[in-house]
Amino acid sequence: MHSWRTPAALAALLALASTGSAVQNVSRSGRYLYNADGSRFFIKGVAYQPQGEVIVDPNNPFGEPSTFIDPLANGTACARDLPFLQQLQINAIRAYSVNASLDHDDCMNALSNAGIYTIIDLSLPVNGSINRDQPAWTTNLLDLYIDTINVFNKYNNVLAFNVGNEVINGTDNTVAAAFVKAAARDTRAYLNSIGSSALVGYAAIDGDWIVDLAEYLSCDPSGSNSGSTSIDLWGLNNYEWCGNADPSVYNATNQRFQNYNIPAYFSEFGCAIGGPRPWTEVGTLFTSPMSDIWSGGLGFSYFPASSAAGQFGMVNISADGSTVTTGQDFDNLKTQYTEVSPPNSPSQSSAGSTSFPSCPAENTNLLASTTLPPTPNDAACACLESALSCQFTPDTSNTTSIIGVLINEACSLLGAQGGSCDDISGNGTSGVYGRVSACDPSVELSYVMSEYYEATNRLATSCSFGGNGTVNANTPSGLSASAAASSCLANPSATFTPSAPSGSGAAAPGSSGSSGSSGSKDNGAAGFALNPQAWLGLAVSCAFSLLGGALVLA
Ligand SMILES: *[C@@H]1O[C@H](CO)[C@@H](O)[C@H](O)[C@H]1NC(C)=O
Ligand SMILES: *[C@@H]1O[C@H](CO)[C@@H](O)[C@H](O)[C@H]1NC(C)=O
Ligand SMILES: *[C@@H]1O[C@H](CO)[C@@H](O)[C@H](O)[C@H]1NC(C)=O
Ligand SMILES: *[C@@H]1O[C@H](CO)[C@@H](O)[C@H](O)[C@H]1NC(C)=O
Ligand SMILES: *[C@@H]1O[C@H](CO)[C@@H](O)[C@H](O)[C@H]1NC(C)=O
Ligand SMILES: *[C@@H]1O[C@H](CO)[C@@H](O)[C@H](O)[C@H]1NC(C)=O
Ligand SMILES: *[C@@H]1O[C@H](CO)[C@@H](O)[C@H](O)[C@H]1NC(C)=O
Ligand SMILES: *[C@@H]1O[C@H](CO)[C@@H](O)[C@H](O)[C@H]1NC(C)=O
Ligand SMILES: *[C@@H]1O[C@H](CO)[C@@H](O)[C@H](O)[C@H]1NC(C)=O
Ligand SMILES: *[C@@H]1O[C@H](CO)[C@@H](O)[C@H](O)[C@H]1NC(C)=O
């Protein structure tokens, strides 16, 4: 009756217990997440990102952080924090800004051994993210994303890579969704090509209009139930529950996501209005009916993070970085998380496979076309750059702030000559993308500088741009920028599986082209207007652009 297998099973259990709980492969079925053993997986975690430093500068009109700390690159700091993360009983953290040049082994392995998954944002502050005001999906961003994926691919505890955080932050910039969806498509294709089953996520700011965005990011434009342009995991940064609220505060939100097709969770939660947070929403979030709609959430934030909406930290770190002091918020969340026992239902087999419906029609809440931007093409853009007659050759490596100014200047000079900047512009509402619009902004700048230079009969002074331009002696005689684009970008609307940029760590057979190396065409550009949109009720959400990755100023 007592099988000989029992002691072995017990030993296995004990081994698991003594090493902490080893992480299992988590995958999506239907609209839920499951462990490899078929049990349902809920994200029970915290945001783990020290707040970046905001440097007041005219080139930083929105006061976005100019610096960031990679929270997964310092093994000493992670070892310091790990016991506290374990006290919270979490199984996931979210890191908003990581640096692919750094070594993440110590932190990632320590987290993995403690059964803690990571959700990694691929975007970076200032120019490493899709810019909501002048959205584009370009080689420099794709290469940044791929470099980060390559560095984290070796770890077994990456649950998801986020392709954006709060990029679309109101109904006046939903056009940016087309570029986010293209980023999800290309990131998914790249992950598939390297055999990664990490999920592709997006984290959204809350608002009445976001259901259209959620549906758009998880829809199939081709109407054939394909997930190839879909995210796998919808994150909602939700701050509706303040203090000891009543579960009904979530009624509208639940209703809006009741029939959503993919897994969804609260990628941030924890309203800080009114002092220490009781975190009583946890009990509601992790039980039915919410557990039928949501797969858990991430409390915001382990580290101190302050904004007009309050102080969000659960701990303080001593000035020398050696000690952690927990606050009431920490104790309360620990109590709540310890009591969580979400239902293990529905079963994975009854969850079925995920369906990908047709896309919502454009409307005032969603001005995004189902014609997506192309896959940025490193090789084609490098080919173009080398052939252009007038090249951007800045004196400084700090080009972010000058590219936007120079593009505006070159476009206006070109316009006066009867030319246009259509080739470098993309419109996610009309679904019309200029053939150079997925190249690095520095290549786009060289392109319009060349067009202007050529339009003025190659007058040497037309390529100066205050000392920022140099005539390319290697351009085949008489080759125009436009002809070079036709030749290098023969199929400018193509979508394909991107490969790793050359020079990046990963083996990438067949990869070619150069990695993007310059700034963005926006910062400080004329015609770049502040949007002082007041957001009643959701003002707290704005706080999170203070964090490293919440940044969309490209
Ligand atoms: C994780 O599970 C998914 C779905 O079952 C599977 O496709 C994938 O290969 C698994 N990944 C790993 C690393 O085992
Ligand atoms: C990443 O780290 C490297 C090495 O410390 C540093 O040179 C580089 O500036 C960092 N990148 C970013 C985007 O901060
Ligand atoms: C909220 O939803 C619950 C459960 O679905 C329901 O019982 C309750 O009446 C709703 N409350 C409000 C204020 O709509
Ligand atoms: C790593 O973190 C520890 C603890 O905060 C700190 O003392 C140390 O200076 C950090 N190391 C680096 C390279 O930032
Ligand atoms: C961190 O320190 C600040 C300043 O002393 C204090 O106001 C805040 O309550 C502390 N936070 C925690 C979580 O202890
Ligand atoms: C880059 O240039 C801008 C504008 O000149 C300046 O404000 C900023 O401090 C520079 N950044 C760095 C890292 O040098
Ligand atoms: C951001 O700008 C800096 C130079 O100012 C550049 O080195 C870096 O590659 C840019 N990042 C991206 C993703 O374009
Ligand atoms: C993009 O296209 C839409 C629809 O054709 C148009 O209304 C809008 O003005 C265009 N946007 C820009 C910036 O040209
Ligand atoms: C390059 O362009 C910037 C922006 O217009 C300008 O400030 C700078 O003086 C120009 N020349 C050089 C050599 O950087
Ligand atoms: C959206 O972002 C812009 C900056 O790009 C900011 O000025 C605005 O306040 C943000 N809106 C909300 C609702 O957060």
XYZ file of C-alpha atoms and ligand atoms in Angstrom:
694
model
C 0.000 0.000 0.000
C 2.763 2.390 0.843
C 4.641 2.675 -2.371
C 8.424 2.797 -2.391
C 8.060 5.947 -4.416
C 6.817 7.945 -1.489
C 10.159 8.607 0.144
C 11.606 9.651 -3.207
C 8.777 12.071 -3.808
C 9.195 13.373 -0.311
C 12.917 13.776 -0.840
C 12.252 15.702 -4.012
C 9.853 17.950 -2.181
C 12.326 18.530 0.596
C 15.070 19.273 -1.919
C 12.821 21.818 -3.532
C 12.031 23.353 -0.186
C 15.668 23.572 0.821
C 16.724 25.330 -2.391
C 13.795 27.679 -2.252
C 11.258 26.947 -4.939
C 12.931 26.499 -8.270
C 11.302 28.410 -11.083
C 9.313 26.533 -13.682
C 8.593 27.482 -17.255
C 5.518 29.712 -17.277
C 3.430 29.821 -20.406
C 0.192 31.250 -21.702
C -2.937 29.189 -22.356
C -6.063 31.011 -23.334
C -6.150 34.137 -21.204
C -4.233 32.689 -18.266
C -0.711 31.760 -17.229
C 0.343 28.263 -16.179
C 3.351 26.631 -14.605
C 4.953 23.701 -16.383
C 3.155 21.382 -13.937
C -0.182 22.710 -15.167
C -1.049 24.788 -12.115
C -2.203 28.319 -12.644
C 0.437 31.031 -12.267
C -0.304 34.388 -10.666
C 2.172 37.255 -10.635
C 2.656 38.262 -7.004
C 5.383 40.846 -6.971
C 6.768 44.312 -6.582
C 8.355 46.972 -8.776
C 12.097 46.797 -8.151
C 13.642 49.946 -9.616
C 15.425 52.769 -7.813
C 14.113 56.107 -8.953
C 16.230 57.889 -11.561
C 17.644 61.345 -11.096
C 15.812 64.116 -12.892
C 18.225 66.687 -14.261
C 16.574 69.999 -14.961
C 17.522 70.909 -18.480
C 15.825 72.715 -21.359
C 16.380 69.564 -23.414
C 14.329 67.627 -20.934
C 11.049 69.533 -20.983
C 9.063 66.774 -19.308
C 11.457 66.310 -16.421
C 12.170 62.685 -17.248
C 15.049 61.058 -15.358
C 18.337 61.531 -17.135
C 20.025 58.713 -15.324
C 19.010 55.265 -14.266
C 20.336 52.567 -11.999
C 20.196 49.032 -13.343
C 18.637 47.190 -10.379
C 19.864 43.789 -11.561
C 23.548 44.604 -12.061
C 24.782 44.851 -8.480
C 24.963 41.492 -6.715
C 25.713 43.116 -3.362
C 22.590 45.229 -3.532
C 20.470 42.282 -4.648
C 21.844 40.127 -1.824
C 20.978 42.927 0.579
C 17.397 43.067 -0.699
C 16.710 39.385 -1.258
C 15.737 38.523 2.332
C 13.204 41.338 2.248
C 11.798 40.246 -1.091
C 11.456 36.761 0.376
C 9.693 38.099 3.454
C 7.168 39.647 1.095
C 6.515 36.160 -0.296
C 6.750 37.434 -3.846
C 7.364 35.420 -6.986
C 8.153 38.300 -9.373
C 9.846 41.658 -9.634
C 9.717 44.203 -12.423
C 12.868 46.058 -13.494
C 12.226 49.192 -15.565
C 15.704 50.032 -16.860
C 18.538 47.605 -17.442
C 21.873 48.017 -19.183
C 22.883 45.230 -21.551
C 26.573 46.060 -21.052
C 26.523 45.015 -17.414
C 26.734 41.606 -15.731
C 23.444 40.387 -14.281
C 24.476 36.891 -13.189
C 24.540 37.448 -9.439
C 21.153 39.130 -9.191
C 19.395 36.909 -11.695
C 20.711 33.698 -10.188
C 19.929 34.792 -6.649
C 16.382 35.675 -7.669
C 15.972 32.446 -9.575
C 17.125 30.372 -6.602
C 14.556 32.191 -4.519
C 11.787 31.344 -6.987
C 11.469 34.936 -8.187
C 10.751 35.711 -11.827
C 11.677 38.965 -13.523
C 9.678 41.179 -15.839
C 12.194 43.219 -17.805
C 11.316 46.460 -19.549
C 13.299 46.728 -22.770
C 12.972 50.482 -23.113
C 15.251 53.050 -21.499
C 14.863 56.656 -20.392
C 15.110 59.649 -22.688
C 15.982 58.228 -26.132
C 15.585 54.482 -25.591
C 11.863 54.293 -25.917
C 9.101 54.933 -28.434
C 8.337 58.637 -28.201
C 4.625 59.180 -27.695
C 4.715 62.577 -29.360
C 6.675 61.597 -32.463
C 6.341 57.839 -32.492
C 8.644 55.699 -34.593
C 9.971 52.147 -34.467
C 13.547 52.380 -35.650
C 16.747 50.341 -35.913
C 18.321 51.912 -32.827
C 15.374 50.882 -30.647
C 15.107 47.397 -32.130
C 18.845 46.898 -31.588
C 18.598 48.126 -28.006
C 15.772 45.662 -27.360
C 17.645 42.764 -28.972
C 20.857 43.519 -27.066
C 18.924 43.362 -23.811
C 17.101 40.165 -24.780
C 20.407 38.516 -25.695
C 21.870 39.334 -22.304
C 18.858 38.049 -20.361
C 18.061 35.051 -22.528
C 20.376 32.750 -20.608
C 18.440 33.102 -17.355
C 15.574 30.740 -16.546
C 13.569 33.330 -14.624
C 12.644 35.936 -17.211
C 8.881 35.831 -17.297
C 8.352 38.661 -19.764
C 10.005 41.426 -21.708
C 7.974 44.627 -21.846
C 8.111 46.486 -25.164
C 6.800 49.687 -23.612
C 5.547 51.339 -20.458
C 2.854 54.004 -20.626
C 3.904 54.988 -24.144
C 0.327 55.889 -24.995
C -0.840 58.083 -22.151
C -4.033 59.691 -23.424
C -6.343 59.856 -26.396
C -4.127 62.406 -28.111
C -1.290 59.946 -28.740
C -2.975 56.609 -29.432
C -1.334 56.777 -32.863
C 1.781 55.509 -31.092
C 0.049 52.149 -30.601
C 0.885 51.147 -34.183
C 4.580 51.447 -33.337
C 4.220 49.585 -30.046
C 2.433 46.776 -31.879
C 5.233 46.633 -34.452
C 7.721 46.441 -31.570
C 5.743 43.535 -30.083
C 5.682 41.775 -33.465
C 9.432 42.078 -34.036
C 10.304 41.223 -30.433
C 8.086 38.113 -30.609
C 9.697 37.049 -33.886
C 13.167 37.536 -32.470
C 12.358 35.596 -29.279
C 10.947 32.747 -31.363
C 14.079 32.719 -33.512
C 16.316 32.182 -30.481
C 13.995 29.604 -28.924
C 12.884 31.834 -26.059
C 9.446 31.325 -24.582
C 9.551 34.566 -22.564
C 6.308 36.504 -22.848
C 6.028 39.851 -24.634
C 4.370 42.414 -22.405
C 3.192 46.006 -22.386
C 2.381 48.095 -19.304
C -0.345 50.679 -19.746
C -1.281 53.810 -17.891
C -4.916 53.619 -16.782
C -7.738 55.602 -18.330
C -11.243 55.268 -19.650
C -10.025 54.788 -23.198
C -7.592 51.925 -22.699
C -9.787 48.972 -23.628
C -9.389 49.848 -27.291
C -5.639 49.937 -26.805
C -5.651 46.587 -25.007
C -7.726 45.008 -27.765
C -5.551 46.525 -30.460
C -2.313 45.228 -28.933
C -3.728 41.698 -28.746
C -5.606 41.587 -32.054
C -4.738 40.086 -35.418
C -4.820 42.674 -38.238
C -4.979 39.878 -40.804
C -8.160 38.472 -39.282
C -6.776 34.928 -39.285
C -6.437 34.274 -35.546
C -2.684 34.749 -35.613
C -0.795 35.970 -32.570
C 2.208 37.183 -34.547
C 1.588 40.875 -33.857
C 0.099 40.391 -30.400
C 1.531 40.959 -26.991
C 1.259 37.950 -24.647
C 0.687 39.841 -21.421
C -1.268 43.039 -20.837
C -0.170 45.058 -17.833
C -2.381 47.733 -16.340
C -0.858 50.288 -13.987
C -3.871 50.641 -11.741
C -4.287 52.929 -8.740
C -8.022 52.820 -8.174
C -7.969 51.252 -4.721
C -6.911 53.805 -2.102
C -6.798 52.994 1.604
C -9.414 50.484 2.759
C -11.566 50.689 -0.321
C -14.449 48.453 -1.275
C -14.043 45.758 -3.943
C -16.624 47.562 -6.044
C -13.997 50.191 -6.961
C -12.821 47.639 -9.500
C -16.227 46.865 -10.954
C -15.885 49.022 -14.039
C -12.332 47.879 -14.701
C -13.300 44.254 -14.299
C -16.213 44.676 -16.584
C -14.082 46.252 -19.254
C -11.613 43.363 -19.250
C -14.108 40.592 -18.656
C -13.827 39.190 -22.159
C -10.225 40.042 -22.884
C -8.362 37.416 -24.884
C -4.870 37.328 -23.340
C -3.462 37.197 -19.783
C -3.728 40.497 -17.943
C -2.350 41.695 -14.610
C -1.757 44.896 -12.668
C 1.753 45.887 -13.743
C 1.663 48.470 -10.923
C -0.776 48.943 -8.064
C -0.817 50.657 -4.681
C -2.443 54.074 -4.413
C -0.432 56.120 -1.899
C -3.050 58.699 -1.046
C -3.602 58.867 2.680
C -0.464 57.523 4.294
C 0.702 53.960 4.860
C -1.093 51.580 2.565
C -3.080 48.705 4.010
C -2.810 46.859 0.668
C -6.247 45.398 1.282
C -6.806 45.210 -2.483
C -4.558 42.152 -2.534
C -7.265 39.923 -1.118
C -9.674 41.123 -3.769
C -7.252 40.933 -6.683
C -6.241 37.340 -5.999
C -9.709 35.890 -5.504
C -12.727 35.345 -7.684
C -14.221 37.205 -9.512
C -11.006 39.203 -10.098
C -8.834 36.123 -10.410
C -10.990 35.083 -13.370
C -9.915 38.252 -15.169
C -6.483 39.090 -13.768
C -3.322 37.105 -13.137
C -2.099 39.027 -10.118
C -0.038 42.183 -9.912
C 3.016 44.106 -8.794
C 2.935 46.424 -5.784
C 4.576 49.752 -6.465
C 7.336 50.126 -5.260
C 10.004 48.344 -3.234
C 12.380 51.321 -3.473
C 11.383 54.862 -2.534
C 9.657 56.630 -5.407
C 8.093 59.977 -4.819
C 5.868 62.162 -6.872
C 3.122 64.693 -6.450
C 0.845 61.736 -5.753
C 2.759 60.615 -2.704
C 5.599 58.484 -1.425
C 5.476 54.997 -2.870
C 8.453 53.282 -1.243
C 8.135 50.267 1.024
C 11.696 50.471 2.305
C 14.501 52.983 2.717
C 18.118 52.200 1.944
C 20.837 53.702 4.128
C 23.059 56.337 2.533
C 25.988 53.906 2.320
C 23.756 51.344 0.634
C 24.331 48.735 3.296
C 21.058 48.565 5.199
C 17.376 48.238 4.462
C 14.767 49.775 6.737
C 11.256 48.584 6.175
C 8.207 50.752 6.645
C 4.582 50.128 7.506
C 3.787 49.664 3.809
C 6.209 46.778 3.723
C 4.729 45.071 6.750
C 1.205 45.495 5.454
C 1.993 44.120 2.020
C 3.828 41.222 3.613
C 0.762 40.397 5.666
C -1.506 40.586 2.662
C 0.765 38.626 0.326
C 1.292 35.933 2.961
C -2.433 35.336 3.087
C -2.901 35.107 -0.662
C -4.119 31.770 -1.936
C -5.474 32.234 -5.439
C -7.675 29.585 -7.042
C -6.013 26.962 -9.177
C -8.621 27.269 -11.876
C -9.544 27.073 -14.618
C -7.417 24.107 -15.546
C -4.906 24.568 -18.326
C -6.792 22.251 -20.649
C -10.036 24.121 -20.204
C -8.247 27.442 -20.739
C -7.538 26.252 -24.267
C -5.458 28.170 -26.743
C -5.470 31.928 -27.006
C -7.645 33.464 -29.680
C -6.650 36.596 -31.517
C -9.686 38.481 -32.782
C -9.791 41.041 -35.544
C -8.683 44.538 -34.627
C -10.984 47.303 -33.399
C -11.833 49.926 -35.981
C -10.154 53.300 -35.601
C -12.113 55.563 -33.303
C -11.453 58.552 -31.086
C -9.964 56.277 -28.420
C -7.688 54.555 -30.874
C -6.268 56.312 -33.901
C -4.032 53.412 -34.853
C -4.043 51.689 -38.208
C -3.959 47.947 -38.757
C -1.220 48.604 -41.292
C 1.807 48.384 -39.040
C 5.216 49.985 -39.519
C 7.841 47.762 -41.151
C 10.556 45.836 -39.340
C 13.562 48.163 -38.903
C 16.290 46.914 -41.213
C 19.837 47.414 -39.950
C 21.521 46.231 -43.118
C 19.398 48.360 -45.432
C 19.810 51.469 -43.297
C 23.576 50.932 -43.082
C 23.688 50.557 -46.857
C 21.785 53.811 -47.235
C 23.922 55.668 -44.744
C 27.158 54.727 -46.481
C 25.843 55.871 -49.854
C 24.454 59.263 -48.840
C 26.115 62.325 -50.317
C 26.025 64.431 -47.154
C 26.512 62.743 -43.816
C 25.796 63.788 -40.276
C 29.212 63.836 -38.595
C 28.671 65.391 -35.188
C 31.475 66.716 -33.027
C 29.901 65.202 -29.978
C 28.690 61.757 -29.009
C 25.913 63.476 -27.114
C 23.720 63.755 -30.174
C 20.298 63.240 -28.669
C 19.680 66.908 -28.196
C 20.926 68.084 -31.594
C 19.415 65.571 -34.003
C 15.893 66.895 -33.544
C 17.003 70.478 -34.080
C 18.933 69.569 -37.216
C 16.133 67.446 -38.693
C 13.754 70.337 -38.311
C 16.270 72.688 -39.873
C 17.042 70.359 -42.786
C 13.355 69.636 -43.420
C 12.514 73.294 -43.507
C 15.390 74.076 -45.887
C 14.380 71.128 -48.061
C 10.766 72.285 -48.045
C 11.841 75.679 -49.329
C 13.480 73.849 -52.243
C 10.238 72.040 -53.042
C 11.236 68.809 -51.308
C 9.602 67.063 -48.385
C 10.438 64.943 -45.381
C 7.831 62.318 -46.219
C 10.484 59.617 -46.646
C 11.517 59.869 -43.009
C 8.014 60.330 -41.610
C 5.597 57.637 -40.589
C 1.931 58.025 -39.749
C 0.467 55.267 -37.565
C -3.071 56.548 -38.155
C -3.046 56.450 -41.929
C -0.675 53.468 -41.931
C 1.658 55.263 -44.343
C 5.331 54.915 -43.484
C 8.099 56.682 -45.375
C 10.692 54.308 -46.740
C 13.456 55.686 -44.480
C 11.235 56.086 -41.411
C 12.448 52.921 -39.650
C 16.121 53.920 -39.826
C 18.084 55.365 -36.913
C 17.307 59.097 -36.526
C 20.923 59.935 -37.384
C 20.501 58.157 -40.745
C 17.234 59.980 -41.313
C 19.066 63.226 -40.651
C 21.843 62.366 -43.103
C 19.149 61.483 -45.615
C 17.395 64.856 -45.491
C 20.708 66.713 -45.331
C 21.713 64.872 -48.517
C 18.437 65.674 -50.220
C 18.912 69.353 -49.401
C 22.525 69.299 -50.542
C 21.484 67.688 -53.830
C 18.561 70.090 -54.292
C 21.024 72.978 -54.183
C 23.216 71.426 -56.860
C 25.635 70.025 -54.331
C 26.806 73.371 -53.133
C 29.447 72.521 -50.510
C 28.024 74.981 -47.991
C 24.625 73.196 -48.215
C 26.158 70.221 -46.445
C 27.640 72.157 -43.553
C 24.771 72.499 -41.086
C 26.927 74.524 -38.763
C 29.756 72.008 -38.967
C 27.541 68.956 -38.426
C 27.667 67.670 -42.004
C 30.415 66.312 -44.251
C 30.305 65.655 -47.977
C 30.763 61.933 -48.570
C 33.685 61.485 -50.955
C 32.734 57.844 -51.461
C 29.264 58.430 -52.864
C 29.173 57.153 -56.428
C 29.147 60.179 -58.671
C 25.685 61.557 -59.196
C 23.957 59.019 -56.932
C 21.039 60.782 -55.278
C 19.738 60.079 -51.803
C 16.462 59.023 -53.322
C 18.153 56.576 -55.704
C 20.225 55.203 -52.834
C 17.024 54.644 -50.849
C 15.407 52.833 -53.786
C 18.389 50.586 -54.062
C 19.170 49.926 -50.388
C 15.567 49.826 -49.181
C 14.167 47.883 -52.101
C 11.320 46.526 -50.000
C 10.738 49.223 -47.406
C 7.472 47.859 -46.007
C 8.815 44.364 -45.342
C 8.315 42.575 -42.071
C 10.783 39.835 -41.225
C 12.498 38.149 -38.302
C 15.191 40.557 -37.166
C 18.636 39.302 -36.287
C 21.018 40.502 -33.604
C 22.904 43.683 -34.497
C 26.510 43.050 -35.431
C 28.843 43.609 -32.530
C 26.323 42.404 -29.998
C 27.201 39.453 -27.813
C 24.911 36.823 -29.230
C 25.778 34.538 -32.062
C 23.685 35.752 -34.910
C 24.167 33.837 -38.093
C 23.412 35.924 -41.104
C 23.140 39.163 -39.228
C 24.478 42.250 -40.838
C 24.270 45.951 -40.570
C 25.451 48.280 -37.888
C 23.946 48.838 -34.538
C 22.207 52.109 -34.138
C 24.423 54.614 -32.508
C 22.763 57.873 -32.242
C 20.051 59.833 -30.738
C 16.558 60.528 -31.590
C 15.012 63.070 -33.791
C 12.940 64.600 -31.161
C 14.345 66.101 -28.048
C 14.016 69.825 -28.190
C 12.701 69.897 -31.721
C 10.659 72.906 -32.664
C 6.965 72.259 -32.785
C 7.327 69.908 -29.875
C 4.559 70.982 -27.587
C 3.996 70.259 -23.970
C 0.690 68.716 -23.335
C -0.634 70.034 -20.058
C -3.554 67.662 -20.111
C -5.097 67.479 -16.678
C -6.130 64.050 -15.646
C -8.700 63.938 -12.968
C -8.600 60.908 -10.794
C -5.713 59.312 -12.577
C -3.144 61.932 -11.768
C -1.280 59.395 -9.670
C -0.429 57.392 -12.710
C 1.622 60.254 -14.040
C 3.927 59.694 -11.130
C 5.438 56.728 -12.738
C 7.089 58.558 -15.500
C 9.485 59.536 -12.758
C 10.782 56.036 -12.755
C 13.572 54.957 -14.980
C 11.643 53.114 -17.605
C 8.436 54.977 -17.663
C 9.980 57.207 -20.178
C 8.850 57.929 -23.541
C 10.696 61.069 -24.384
C 12.744 59.813 -27.226
C 7.783 26.591 -22.051
O 6.472 26.150 -22.366
C 6.046 26.474 -23.670
C 4.596 26.082 -23.808
O 4.394 24.797 -23.328
C 6.943 25.755 -24.653
O 6.566 26.106 -25.963
C 8.381 26.195 -24.405
O 9.243 25.491 -25.255
C 8.791 25.941 -22.974
N 10.085 26.539 -22.754
C 11.045 25.927 -22.104
C 12.315 26.689 -21.940
O 10.928 24.801 -21.667
C 25.800 50.936 -19.565
O 26.930 50.657 -18.812
C 28.139 51.020 -19.482
C 29.288 50.480 -18.650
O 29.228 50.991 -17.350
C 28.164 52.521 -19.646
O 29.327 52.903 -20.328
C 26.954 52.931 -20.466
O 26.868 54.328 -20.539
C 25.678 52.422 -19.832
N 24.576 52.659 -20.765
C 23.548 53.410 -20.442
C 22.510 53.560 -21.490
O 23.453 53.940 -19.366
C -19.689 45.322 -8.028
O -19.627 43.971 -8.460
C -20.102 43.053 -7.490
C -19.786 41.641 -7.959
O -19.848 41.548 -9.336
C -21.578 43.285 -7.266
O -22.062 42.404 -6.310
C -21.755 44.719 -6.769
O -23.112 45.021 -6.660
C -21.115 45.718 -7.723
N -21.124 47.023 -7.082
C -21.397 48.124 -7.733
C -21.346 49.391 -6.935
O -21.647 48.129 -8.918
C 26.542 47.935 -5.178
O 25.673 48.129 -4.096
C 26.358 48.314 -2.862
C 25.286 48.358 -1.796
O 24.409 49.415 -2.062
C 27.171 49.582 -2.930
O 27.872 49.756 -1.734
C 28.147 49.495 -4.093
O 28.798 50.720 -4.239
C 27.393 49.172 -5.367
N 28.359 48.918 -6.438
C 28.334 49.587 -7.565
C 29.353 49.200 -8.566
O 27.491 50.434 -7.800
C 11.894 56.702 4.303
O 12.437 57.868 4.855
C 11.603 59.014 4.711
C 12.370 60.224 5.207
O 12.844 60.003 6.473
C 10.326 58.788 5.482
O 9.474 59.889 5.314
C 9.650 57.554 4.939
O 8.515 57.262 5.693
C 10.590 56.373 5.002
N 9.969 55.261 4.301
C 9.901 54.076 4.836
C 9.292 53.029 3.985
O 10.300 53.830 5.940
C 24.035 66.684 -23.815
O 23.811 67.947 -24.378
C 22.825 68.721 -23.704
C 22.581 69.984 -24.512
O 23.755 70.594 -24.880
C 23.339 68.998 -22.290
O 22.396 69.761 -21.591
C 23.539 67.673 -21.586
O 24.054 67.888 -20.293
C 24.509 66.802 -22.365
N 24.571 65.493 -21.775
C 25.729 64.892 -21.520
C 25.658 63.538 -20.919
O 26.805 65.410 -21.772
C 20.753 57.613 -27.142
O 21.658 58.663 -27.409
C 23.024 58.361 -27.152
C 23.859 59.580 -27.516
O 23.335 60.751 -27.024
C 23.476 57.178 -27.990
O 24.782 56.806 -27.622
C 22.542 55.990 -27.769
O 22.891 54.955 -28.656
C 21.102 56.409 -28.030
N 20.227 55.277 -27.747
C 19.337 54.850 -28.623
C 18.554 53.650 -28.225
O 19.132 55.381 -29.686
C -1.837 61.050 -40.180
O -2.903 60.573 -40.962
C -4.186 60.960 -40.489
C -5.227 60.204 -41.288
O -4.927 60.287 -42.634
C -4.313 62.457 -40.560
O -5.565 62.857 -40.081
C -3.221 63.065 -39.693
O -3.245 64.465 -39.808
C -1.858 62.562 -40.118
N -0.886 63.008 -39.134
C 0.154 63.730 -39.437
C 1.072 64.097 -38.326
O 0.377 64.102 -40.578
C 25.589 71.325 -34.853
O 24.201 71.550 -34.680
C 23.835 72.043 -33.401
C 22.325 72.141 -33.353
O 21.874 72.977 -34.356
C 24.525 73.361 -33.142
O 24.230 73.793 -31.833
C 26.020 73.183 -33.302
O 26.657 74.425 -33.150
C 26.316 72.633 -34.670
N 27.747 72.498 -34.922
C 28.565 71.664 -34.316
C 29.985 71.673 -34.743
O 28.197 70.898 -33.415
C 1.604 62.220 -21.097
O 2.954 62.482 -21.364
C 3.241 63.863 -21.537
C 4.688 63.970 -21.885
O 4.971 63.283 -23.058
C 2.939 64.628 -20.289
O 3.168 66.002 -20.508
C 1.492 64.401 -19.936
O 1.224 65.018 -18.709
C 1.225 62.922 -19.801
N -0.179 62.704 -19.568
C -0.586 61.933 -18.590
C -2.042 61.774 -18.481
O 0.193 61.349 -17.846
